[in-house]
mmCIF file of C-alpha atoms in Angstrom:
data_model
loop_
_atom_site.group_PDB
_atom_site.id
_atom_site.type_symbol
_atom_site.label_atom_id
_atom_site.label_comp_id
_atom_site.label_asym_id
_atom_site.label_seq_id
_atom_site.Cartn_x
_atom_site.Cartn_y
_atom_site.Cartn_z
ATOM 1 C CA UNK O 3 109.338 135.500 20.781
ATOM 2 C CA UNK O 4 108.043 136.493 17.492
ATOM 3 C CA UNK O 5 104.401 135.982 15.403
ATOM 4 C CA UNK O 6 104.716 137.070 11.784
ATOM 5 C CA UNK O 7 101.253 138.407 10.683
ATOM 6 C CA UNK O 8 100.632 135.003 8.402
ATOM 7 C CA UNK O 9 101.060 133.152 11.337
ATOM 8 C CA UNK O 10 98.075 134.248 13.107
ATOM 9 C CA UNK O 11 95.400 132.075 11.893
ATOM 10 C CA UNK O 12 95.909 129.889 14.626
ATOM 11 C CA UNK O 13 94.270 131.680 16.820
ATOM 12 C CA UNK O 14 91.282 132.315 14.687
ATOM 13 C CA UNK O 15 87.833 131.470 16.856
ATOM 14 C CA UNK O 16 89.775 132.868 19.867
ATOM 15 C CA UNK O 17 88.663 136.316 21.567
ATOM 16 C CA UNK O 18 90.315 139.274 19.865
ATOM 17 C CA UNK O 19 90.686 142.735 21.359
ATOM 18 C CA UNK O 20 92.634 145.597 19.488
ATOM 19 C CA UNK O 21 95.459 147.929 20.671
ATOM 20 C CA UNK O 22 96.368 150.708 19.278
ATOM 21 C CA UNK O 23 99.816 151.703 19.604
ATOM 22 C CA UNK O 24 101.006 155.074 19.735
ATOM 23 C CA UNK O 25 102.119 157.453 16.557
ATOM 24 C CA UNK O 26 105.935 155.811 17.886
ATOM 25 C CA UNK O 27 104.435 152.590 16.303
ATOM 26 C CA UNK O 28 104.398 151.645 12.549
ATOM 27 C CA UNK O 29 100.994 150.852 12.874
ATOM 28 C CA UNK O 30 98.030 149.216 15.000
ATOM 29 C CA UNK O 31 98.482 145.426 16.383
ATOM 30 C CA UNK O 32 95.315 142.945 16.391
ATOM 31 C CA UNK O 33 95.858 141.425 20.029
ATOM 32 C CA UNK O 34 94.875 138.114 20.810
ATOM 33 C CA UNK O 35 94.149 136.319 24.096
ATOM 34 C CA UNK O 36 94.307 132.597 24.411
ATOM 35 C CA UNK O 37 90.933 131.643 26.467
ATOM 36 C CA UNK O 38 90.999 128.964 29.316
ATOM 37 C CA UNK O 39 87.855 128.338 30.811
ATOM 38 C CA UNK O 40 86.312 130.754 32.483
ATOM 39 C CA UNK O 41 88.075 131.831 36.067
ATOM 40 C CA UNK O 42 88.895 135.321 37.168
ATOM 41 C CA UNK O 43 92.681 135.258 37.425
ATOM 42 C CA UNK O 44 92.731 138.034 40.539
ATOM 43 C CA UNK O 45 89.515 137.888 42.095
ATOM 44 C CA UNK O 46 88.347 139.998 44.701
ATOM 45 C CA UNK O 47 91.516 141.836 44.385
ATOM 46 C CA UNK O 48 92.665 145.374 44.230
ATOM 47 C CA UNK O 49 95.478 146.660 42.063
ATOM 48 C CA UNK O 50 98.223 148.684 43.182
ATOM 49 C CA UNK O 51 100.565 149.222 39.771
ATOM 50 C CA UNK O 52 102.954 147.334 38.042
ATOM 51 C CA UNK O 53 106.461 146.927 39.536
ATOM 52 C CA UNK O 54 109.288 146.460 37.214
ATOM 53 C CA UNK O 55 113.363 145.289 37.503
ATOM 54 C CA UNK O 56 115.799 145.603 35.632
ATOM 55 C CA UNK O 57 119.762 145.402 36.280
ATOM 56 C CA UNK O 58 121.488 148.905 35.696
ATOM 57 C CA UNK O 59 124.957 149.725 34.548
ATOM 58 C CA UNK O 60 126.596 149.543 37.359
ATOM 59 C CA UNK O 61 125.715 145.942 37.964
ATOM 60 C CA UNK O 62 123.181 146.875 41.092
ATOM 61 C CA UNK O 63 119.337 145.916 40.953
ATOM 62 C CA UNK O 64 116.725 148.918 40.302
ATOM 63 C CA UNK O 65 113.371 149.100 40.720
ATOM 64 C CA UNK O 66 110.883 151.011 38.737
ATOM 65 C CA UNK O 67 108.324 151.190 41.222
ATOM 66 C CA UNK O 68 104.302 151.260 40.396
ATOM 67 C CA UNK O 69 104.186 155.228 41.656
ATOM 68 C CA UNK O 70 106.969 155.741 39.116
ATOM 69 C CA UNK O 71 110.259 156.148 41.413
ATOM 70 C CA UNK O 72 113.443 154.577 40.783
ATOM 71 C CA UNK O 73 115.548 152.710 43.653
ATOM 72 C CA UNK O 74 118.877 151.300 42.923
ATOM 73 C CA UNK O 75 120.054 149.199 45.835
ATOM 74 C CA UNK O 76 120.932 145.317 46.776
ATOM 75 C CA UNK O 77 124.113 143.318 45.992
ATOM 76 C CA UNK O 78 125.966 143.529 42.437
ATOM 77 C CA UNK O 79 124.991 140.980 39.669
ATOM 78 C CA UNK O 80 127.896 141.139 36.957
ATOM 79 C CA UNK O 81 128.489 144.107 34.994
ATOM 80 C CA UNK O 82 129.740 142.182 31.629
ATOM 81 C CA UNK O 83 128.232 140.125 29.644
ATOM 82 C CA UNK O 84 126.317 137.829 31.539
ATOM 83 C CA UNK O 85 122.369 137.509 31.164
ATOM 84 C CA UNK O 86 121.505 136.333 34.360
ATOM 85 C CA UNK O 87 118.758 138.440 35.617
ATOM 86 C CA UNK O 88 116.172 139.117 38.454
ATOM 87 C CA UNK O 89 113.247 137.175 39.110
ATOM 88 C CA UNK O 90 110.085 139.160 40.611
ATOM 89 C CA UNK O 91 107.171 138.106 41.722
ATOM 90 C CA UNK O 92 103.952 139.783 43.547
ATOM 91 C CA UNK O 93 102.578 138.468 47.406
ATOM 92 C CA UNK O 94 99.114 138.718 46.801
ATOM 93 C CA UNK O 95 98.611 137.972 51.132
ATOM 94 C CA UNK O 96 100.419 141.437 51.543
ATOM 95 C CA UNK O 97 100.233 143.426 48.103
ATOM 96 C CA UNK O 98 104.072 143.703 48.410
ATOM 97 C CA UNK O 99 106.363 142.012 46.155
ATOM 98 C CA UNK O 100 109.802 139.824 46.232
ATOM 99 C CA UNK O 101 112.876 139.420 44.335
ATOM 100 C CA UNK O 102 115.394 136.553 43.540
ATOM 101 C CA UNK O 103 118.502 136.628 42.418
ATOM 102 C CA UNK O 104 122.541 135.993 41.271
ATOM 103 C CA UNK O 105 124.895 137.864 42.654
ATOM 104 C CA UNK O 106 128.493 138.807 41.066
ATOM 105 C CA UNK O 107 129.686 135.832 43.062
ATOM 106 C CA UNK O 108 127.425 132.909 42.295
ATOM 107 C CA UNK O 109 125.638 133.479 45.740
ATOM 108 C CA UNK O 110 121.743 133.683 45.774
ATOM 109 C CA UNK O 111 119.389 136.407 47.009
ATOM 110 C CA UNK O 112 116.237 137.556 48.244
ATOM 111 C CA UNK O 113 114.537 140.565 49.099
ATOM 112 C CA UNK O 114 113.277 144.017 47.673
ATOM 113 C CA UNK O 115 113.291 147.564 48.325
ATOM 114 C CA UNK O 116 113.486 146.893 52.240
ATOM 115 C CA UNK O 117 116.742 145.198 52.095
ATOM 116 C CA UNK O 118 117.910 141.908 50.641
ATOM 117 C CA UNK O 119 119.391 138.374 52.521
ATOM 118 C CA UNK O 120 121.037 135.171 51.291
ATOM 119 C CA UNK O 121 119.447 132.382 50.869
ATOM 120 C CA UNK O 122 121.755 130.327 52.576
ATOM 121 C CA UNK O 123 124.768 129.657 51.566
ATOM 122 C CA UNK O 124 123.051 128.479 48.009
ATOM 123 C CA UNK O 125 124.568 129.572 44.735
ATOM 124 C CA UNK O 126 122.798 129.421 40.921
ATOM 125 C CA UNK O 127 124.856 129.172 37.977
ATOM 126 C CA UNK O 128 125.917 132.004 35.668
ATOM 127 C CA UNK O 129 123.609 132.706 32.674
ATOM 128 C CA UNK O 130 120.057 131.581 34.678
ATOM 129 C CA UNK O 131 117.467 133.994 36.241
ATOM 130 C CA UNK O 132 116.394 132.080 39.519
ATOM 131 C CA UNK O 133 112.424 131.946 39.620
ATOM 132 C CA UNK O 134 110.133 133.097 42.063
ATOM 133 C CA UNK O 135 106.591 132.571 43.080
ATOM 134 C CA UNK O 136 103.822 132.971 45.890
ATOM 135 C CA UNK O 137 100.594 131.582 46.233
ATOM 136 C CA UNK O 138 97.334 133.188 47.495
ATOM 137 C CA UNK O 139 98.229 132.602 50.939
ATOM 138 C CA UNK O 140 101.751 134.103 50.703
ATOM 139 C CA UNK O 141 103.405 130.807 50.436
ATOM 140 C CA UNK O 142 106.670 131.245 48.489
ATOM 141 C CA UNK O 143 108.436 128.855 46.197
ATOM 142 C CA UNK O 144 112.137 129.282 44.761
ATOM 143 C CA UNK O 145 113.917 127.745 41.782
ATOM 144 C CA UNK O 146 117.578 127.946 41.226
ATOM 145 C CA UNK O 147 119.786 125.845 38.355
ATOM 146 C CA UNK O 148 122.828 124.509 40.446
ATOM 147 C CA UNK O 149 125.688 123.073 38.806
ATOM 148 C CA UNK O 150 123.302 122.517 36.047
ATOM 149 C CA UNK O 151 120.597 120.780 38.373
ATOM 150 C CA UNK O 152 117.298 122.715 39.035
ATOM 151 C CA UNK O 153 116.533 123.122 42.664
ATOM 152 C CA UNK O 154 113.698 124.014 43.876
ATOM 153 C CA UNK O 155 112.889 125.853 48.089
ATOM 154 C CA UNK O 156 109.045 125.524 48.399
ATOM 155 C CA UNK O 157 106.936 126.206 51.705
ATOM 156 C CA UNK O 158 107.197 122.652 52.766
ATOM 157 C CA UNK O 159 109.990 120.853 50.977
ATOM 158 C CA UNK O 160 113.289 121.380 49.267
ATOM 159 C CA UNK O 161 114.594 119.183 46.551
ATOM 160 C CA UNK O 162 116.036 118.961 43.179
ATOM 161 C CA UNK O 163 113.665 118.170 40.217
ATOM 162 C CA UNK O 164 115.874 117.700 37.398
ATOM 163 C CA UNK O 165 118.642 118.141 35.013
ATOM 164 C CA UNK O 166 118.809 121.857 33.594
ATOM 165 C CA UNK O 167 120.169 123.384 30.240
ATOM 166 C CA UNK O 168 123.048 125.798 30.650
ATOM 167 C CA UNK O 169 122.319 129.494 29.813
ATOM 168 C CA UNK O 170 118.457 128.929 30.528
ATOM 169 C CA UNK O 171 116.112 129.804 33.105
ATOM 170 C CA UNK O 172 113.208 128.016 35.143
ATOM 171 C CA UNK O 173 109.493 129.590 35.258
ATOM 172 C CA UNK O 174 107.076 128.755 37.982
ATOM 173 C CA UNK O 175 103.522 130.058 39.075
ATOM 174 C CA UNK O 176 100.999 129.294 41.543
ATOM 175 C CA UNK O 177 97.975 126.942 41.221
ATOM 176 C CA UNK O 178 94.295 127.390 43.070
ATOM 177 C CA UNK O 179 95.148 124.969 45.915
ATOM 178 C CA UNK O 180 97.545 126.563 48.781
ATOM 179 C CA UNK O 181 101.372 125.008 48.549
ATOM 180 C CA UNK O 182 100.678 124.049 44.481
ATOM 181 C CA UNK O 183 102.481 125.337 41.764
ATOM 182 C CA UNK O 184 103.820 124.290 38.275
ATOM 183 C CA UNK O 185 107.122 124.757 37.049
ATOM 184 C CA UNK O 186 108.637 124.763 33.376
ATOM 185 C CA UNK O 187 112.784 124.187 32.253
ATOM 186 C CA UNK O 188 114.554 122.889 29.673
ATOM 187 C CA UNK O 189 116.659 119.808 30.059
ATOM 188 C CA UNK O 190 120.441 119.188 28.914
ATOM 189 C CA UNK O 191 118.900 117.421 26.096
ATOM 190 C CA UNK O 192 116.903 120.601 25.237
ATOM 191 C CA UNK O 193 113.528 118.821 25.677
ATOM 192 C CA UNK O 194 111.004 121.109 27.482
ATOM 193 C CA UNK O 195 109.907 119.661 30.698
ATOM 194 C CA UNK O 196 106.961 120.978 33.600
ATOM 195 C CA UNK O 197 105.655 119.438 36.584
ATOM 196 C CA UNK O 198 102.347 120.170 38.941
ATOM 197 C CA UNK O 199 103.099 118.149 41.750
ATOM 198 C CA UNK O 200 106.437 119.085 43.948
ATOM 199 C CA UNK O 201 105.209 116.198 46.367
ATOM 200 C CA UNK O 202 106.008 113.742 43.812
ATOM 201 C CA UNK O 203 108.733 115.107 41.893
ATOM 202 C CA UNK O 204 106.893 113.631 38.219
ATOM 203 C CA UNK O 205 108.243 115.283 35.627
ATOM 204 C CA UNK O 206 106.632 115.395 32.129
ATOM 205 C CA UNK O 207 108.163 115.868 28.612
ATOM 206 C CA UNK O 208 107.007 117.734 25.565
ATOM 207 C CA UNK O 209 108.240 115.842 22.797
ATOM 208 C CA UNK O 210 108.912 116.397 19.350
ATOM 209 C CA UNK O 211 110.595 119.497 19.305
ATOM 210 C CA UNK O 212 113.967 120.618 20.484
ATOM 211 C CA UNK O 213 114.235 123.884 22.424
ATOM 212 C CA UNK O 214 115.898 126.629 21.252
ATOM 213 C CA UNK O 215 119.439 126.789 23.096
ATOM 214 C CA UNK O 216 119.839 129.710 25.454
ATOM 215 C CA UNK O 217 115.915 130.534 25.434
ATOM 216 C CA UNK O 218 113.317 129.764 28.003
ATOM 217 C CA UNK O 219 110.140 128.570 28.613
ATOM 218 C CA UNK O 220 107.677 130.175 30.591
ATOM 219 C CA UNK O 221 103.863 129.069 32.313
ATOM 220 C CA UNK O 222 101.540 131.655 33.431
ATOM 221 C CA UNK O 223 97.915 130.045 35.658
ATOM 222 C CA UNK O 224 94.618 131.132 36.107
ATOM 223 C CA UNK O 225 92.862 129.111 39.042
ATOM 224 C CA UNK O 226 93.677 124.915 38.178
ATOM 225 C CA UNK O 227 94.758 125.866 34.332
ATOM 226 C CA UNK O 228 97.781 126.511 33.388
ATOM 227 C CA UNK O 229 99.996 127.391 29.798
ATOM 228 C CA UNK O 230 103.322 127.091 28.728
ATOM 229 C CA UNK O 231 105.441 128.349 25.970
ATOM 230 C CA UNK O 232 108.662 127.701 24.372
ATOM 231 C CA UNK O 233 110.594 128.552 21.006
ATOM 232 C CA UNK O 234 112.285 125.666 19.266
ATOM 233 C CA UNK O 235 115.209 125.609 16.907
ATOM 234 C CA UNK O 236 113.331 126.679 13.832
ATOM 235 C CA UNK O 237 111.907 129.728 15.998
ATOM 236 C CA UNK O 238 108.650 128.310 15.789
ATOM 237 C CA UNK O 239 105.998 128.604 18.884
ATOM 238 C CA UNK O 240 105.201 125.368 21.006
ATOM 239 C CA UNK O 241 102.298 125.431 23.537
ATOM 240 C CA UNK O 242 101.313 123.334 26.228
ATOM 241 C CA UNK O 243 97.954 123.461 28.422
ATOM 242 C CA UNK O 244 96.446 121.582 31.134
ATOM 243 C CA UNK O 245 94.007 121.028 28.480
ATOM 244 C CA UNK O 246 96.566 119.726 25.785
ATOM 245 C CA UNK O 247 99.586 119.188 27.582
ATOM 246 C CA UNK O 248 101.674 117.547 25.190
ATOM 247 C CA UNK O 249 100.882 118.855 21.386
ATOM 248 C CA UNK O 250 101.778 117.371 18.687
ATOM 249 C CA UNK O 251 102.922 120.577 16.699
ATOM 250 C CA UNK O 252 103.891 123.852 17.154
ATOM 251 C CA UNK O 253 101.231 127.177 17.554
ATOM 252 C CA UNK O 254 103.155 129.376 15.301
ATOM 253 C CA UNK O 255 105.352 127.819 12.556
ATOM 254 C CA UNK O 256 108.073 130.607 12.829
ATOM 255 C CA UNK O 257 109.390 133.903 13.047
ATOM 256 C CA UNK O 258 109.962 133.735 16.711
ATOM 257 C CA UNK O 259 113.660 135.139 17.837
ATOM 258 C CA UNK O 260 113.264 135.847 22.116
ATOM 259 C CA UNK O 261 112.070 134.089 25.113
ATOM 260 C CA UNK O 262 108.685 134.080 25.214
ATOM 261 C CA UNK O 263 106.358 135.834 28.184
ATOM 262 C CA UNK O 264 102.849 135.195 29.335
ATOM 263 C CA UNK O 265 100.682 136.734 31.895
ATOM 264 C CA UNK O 266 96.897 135.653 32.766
ATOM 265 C CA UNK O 267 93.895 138.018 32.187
ATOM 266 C CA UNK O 268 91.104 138.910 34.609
ATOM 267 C CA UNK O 269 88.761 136.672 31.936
ATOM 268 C CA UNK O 270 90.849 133.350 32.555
ATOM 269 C CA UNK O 271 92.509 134.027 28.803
ATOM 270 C CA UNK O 272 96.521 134.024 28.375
ATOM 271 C CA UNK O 273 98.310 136.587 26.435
ATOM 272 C CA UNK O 274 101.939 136.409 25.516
ATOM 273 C CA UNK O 275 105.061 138.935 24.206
ATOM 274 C CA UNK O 276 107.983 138.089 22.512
ATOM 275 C CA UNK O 277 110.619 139.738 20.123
ATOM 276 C CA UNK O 278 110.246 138.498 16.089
ATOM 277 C CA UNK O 279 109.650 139.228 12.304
ATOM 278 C CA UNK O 280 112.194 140.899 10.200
ATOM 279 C CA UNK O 281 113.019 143.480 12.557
ATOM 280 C CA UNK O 282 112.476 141.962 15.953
ATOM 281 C CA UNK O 283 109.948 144.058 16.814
ATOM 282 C CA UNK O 284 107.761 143.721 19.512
ATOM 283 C CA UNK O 285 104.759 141.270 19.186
ATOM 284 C CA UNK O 286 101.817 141.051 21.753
ATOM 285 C CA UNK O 287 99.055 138.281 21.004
ATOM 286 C CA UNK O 288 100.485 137.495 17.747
ATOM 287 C CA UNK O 289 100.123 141.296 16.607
ATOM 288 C CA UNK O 290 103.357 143.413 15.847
ATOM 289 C CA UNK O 291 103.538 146.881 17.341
ATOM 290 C CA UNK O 292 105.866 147.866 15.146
ATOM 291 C CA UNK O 293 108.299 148.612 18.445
ATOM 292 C CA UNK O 294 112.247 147.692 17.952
ATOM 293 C CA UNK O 295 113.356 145.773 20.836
ATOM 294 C CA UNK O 296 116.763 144.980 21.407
ATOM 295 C CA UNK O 297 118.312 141.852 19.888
ATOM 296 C CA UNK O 298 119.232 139.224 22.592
ATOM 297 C CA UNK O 299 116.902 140.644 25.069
ATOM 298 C CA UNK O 300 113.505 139.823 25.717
ATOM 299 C CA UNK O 301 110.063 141.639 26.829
ATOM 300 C CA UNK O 302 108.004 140.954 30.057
ATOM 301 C CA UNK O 303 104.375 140.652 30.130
ATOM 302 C CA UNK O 304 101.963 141.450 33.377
ATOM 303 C CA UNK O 305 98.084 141.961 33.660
ATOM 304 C CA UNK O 306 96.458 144.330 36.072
ATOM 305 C CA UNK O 307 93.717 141.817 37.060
ATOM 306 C CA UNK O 308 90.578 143.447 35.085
ATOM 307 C CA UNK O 309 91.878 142.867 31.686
ATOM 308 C CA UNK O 310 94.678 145.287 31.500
ATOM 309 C CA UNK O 311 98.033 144.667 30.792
ATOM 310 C CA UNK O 312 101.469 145.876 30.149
ATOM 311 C CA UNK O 313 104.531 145.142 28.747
ATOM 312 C CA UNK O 314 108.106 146.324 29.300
ATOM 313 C CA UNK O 315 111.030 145.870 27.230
ATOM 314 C CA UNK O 316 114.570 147.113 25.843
ATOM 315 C CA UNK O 317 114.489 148.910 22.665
ATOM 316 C CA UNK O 318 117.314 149.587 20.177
ATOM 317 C CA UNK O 319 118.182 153.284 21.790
ATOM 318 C CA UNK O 320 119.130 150.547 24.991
ATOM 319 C CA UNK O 321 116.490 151.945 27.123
ATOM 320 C CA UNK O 322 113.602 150.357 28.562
ATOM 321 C CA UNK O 323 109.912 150.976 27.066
ATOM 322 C CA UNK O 324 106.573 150.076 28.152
ATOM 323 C CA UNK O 325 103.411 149.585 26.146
ATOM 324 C CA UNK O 326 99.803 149.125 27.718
ATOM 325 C CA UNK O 327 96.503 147.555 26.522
ATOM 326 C CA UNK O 328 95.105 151.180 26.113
ATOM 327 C CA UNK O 329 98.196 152.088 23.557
ATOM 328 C CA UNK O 330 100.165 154.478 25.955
ATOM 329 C CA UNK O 331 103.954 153.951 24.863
ATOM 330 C CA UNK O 332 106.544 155.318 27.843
ATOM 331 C CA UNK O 333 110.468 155.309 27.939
ATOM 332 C CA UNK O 334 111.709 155.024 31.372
ATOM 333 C CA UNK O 335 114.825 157.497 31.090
ATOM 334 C CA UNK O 336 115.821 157.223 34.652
ATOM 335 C CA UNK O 337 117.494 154.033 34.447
ATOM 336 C CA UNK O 338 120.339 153.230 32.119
ATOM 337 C CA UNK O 339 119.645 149.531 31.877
ATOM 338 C CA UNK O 340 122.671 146.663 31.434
ATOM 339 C CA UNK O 341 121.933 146.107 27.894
ATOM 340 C CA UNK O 342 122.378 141.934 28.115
ATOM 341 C CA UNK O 343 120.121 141.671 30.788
ATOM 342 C CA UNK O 344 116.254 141.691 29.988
ATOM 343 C CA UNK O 345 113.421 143.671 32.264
ATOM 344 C CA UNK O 346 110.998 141.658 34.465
ATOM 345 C CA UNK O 347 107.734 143.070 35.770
ATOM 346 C CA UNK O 348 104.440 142.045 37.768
ATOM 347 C CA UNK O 349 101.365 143.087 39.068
ATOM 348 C CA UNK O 350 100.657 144.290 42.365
ATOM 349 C CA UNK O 351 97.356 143.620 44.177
ATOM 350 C CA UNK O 352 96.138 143.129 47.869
ATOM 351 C CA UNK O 353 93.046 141.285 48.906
#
């Protein structure tokens, strides 16, 4: 999703750091991270490298991994047109990491570089990224949209929350407590929708604001708190906290054309990435890097747990790209990428 540089008054009052982007970039990019109160997103924690996944041309899963090798392995997702992608997400109990996702066939998957399974004889609908997530203790949590229901395999139950949009995709992260986590979808309506308690199955709306169709919300935690984003029809910027959970108007009034992403900082703060502006370049914290990404695609977000960060995306020569919070831009050449499928990447860390 996009910030145009008007729209950042917002987030005036708010801690501000800087990045400056390489000579590739058009210029520097004031960076912005939303603060929750204060709690140490990875505490006592060490970090290992980002992992990153991406879909390659020949329809099989490939992993960037954090000491820079490329694997290509698992089943075949589709090699046309479809956007479904993989979800990734770090186990913090063994510093290793997990994927989830759709295979050519509709059937659903799990694994990583060791080897992938089925999970069951499940299947997720075209279009939709299933969502994956584990909690401090290495408790893991799945969401899938089924037949345009959202399902959801967690460490103690199994159930469906809700209705789901077609062509979108559910988010989900852990909270402090063991077995807790919130999730964010759209429904068929296009009304954006999360819920904290699986037990319970009570789902909450944001109103006032239609979601964008074929875009995504996303929620990223720190400890108890929690924030969500989503893009509505006028490409504007919605938020919702634990502190402000349903707001009454958007964060940024426009400008925003991708999914958004979100990742939590070592300080407690939130900082997002998104494609926008004129040229859909990438933004980070409401500052644009001046980077082209890829129309249709979107970037991924991911903190190193002391206040670093990095983003990967597609840019416009269809290759991938990272930028970090110290202004290092990279190209990762050794993977030609399926250009209508977007890159997901995350942390890794062991206690």
């Amino acid at each position: 999703m996009t910030h145009n540089s008007a729209s950042r008054g917002w987030r005036a009052g708010l801690r501000r750091t800087a990045v400056t982007v390489a000579a590739t970039a058009a210029a520097a990019a004031g960076v912005v991270a939303t603060t929750a109160p204060a709690h140490a997103a990875v505490t006592g924690t060490v970090f290992h490298g980002f992992e990153t996944v991406t879909v390659n041309q020949d329809g099989h899963v490939a992993n960037i991994n954090a000491n820079g090798s490329v694997e290509s392995h698992g089943p075949i997702l589709s090699r046309g047109t479809s956007t479904a992608g993989v979800g990734i997400a770090a186990n913090l109990a063994n510093g290793t990491f997990q994927e989830v996702l759709r295979a050519s066939d509709g059937s659903v998957y799990t694994g990583n570089n060791a080897g992938f399974s089925k999970l069951g004889s499940q299947t997720a609908d075209a279009n939709s990224t299933p969502a994956i997530a584990f909690d401090s203790s290495g408790q893991r949590i799945i969401e899938i949209a089924q037949r345009g229901v959202l399902l959801f395999f967690g460490p103690n139950l199994s159930g469906a929350l809700d209705n789901i949009a077609p062509n979108t995709s559910p988010s989900v992260a852990p909270l402090a407590s063991p077995g807790k986590f919130i999730s964010t979808w759209v429904n068929s309506v296009g009304t954006l929708i999360w819920n904290s308690d699986l037990n319970n199955v009570h789902n909450n709306s944001v109103n006032g604001f239609d979601v964008q169709p074929g875009t995504s919300p996303v929620v990223s935690t720190s400890g108890n708190h929690w924030r969500i984003e989503a893009r509505d029809t006028a490409g504007a910027l919605w938020v919702a906290t634990d502190t402000n959970p349903r707001p009454t108007g958007p964060a940024v009034a426009g400008g925003v054309l991708s999914s958004p992403s979100i990742t939590s900082l070592s300080n407690g703060s939130f900082l997002d990435a998104y494609a926008g502006g004129a040229a859909n370049d990438l933004f980070v914290g409401g500052g644009d890097t001046g980077l082209p990404v890829l129309r249709g695609t979107n970037p991924s977000i991911a903190g190193n747990g002391t206040g670093g960060w990095r983003v990967v995306y597609e840019g416009t020569d269809f290759l991938e790209h990272t930028l970090d919070s110290s202004g290092r831009t990279a190209t990762i050449t050794a993977v030609l990428p399926n250009s209508s499928i977007s890159p997901q990447s995350t942390g890794l860390f062991t206690k």
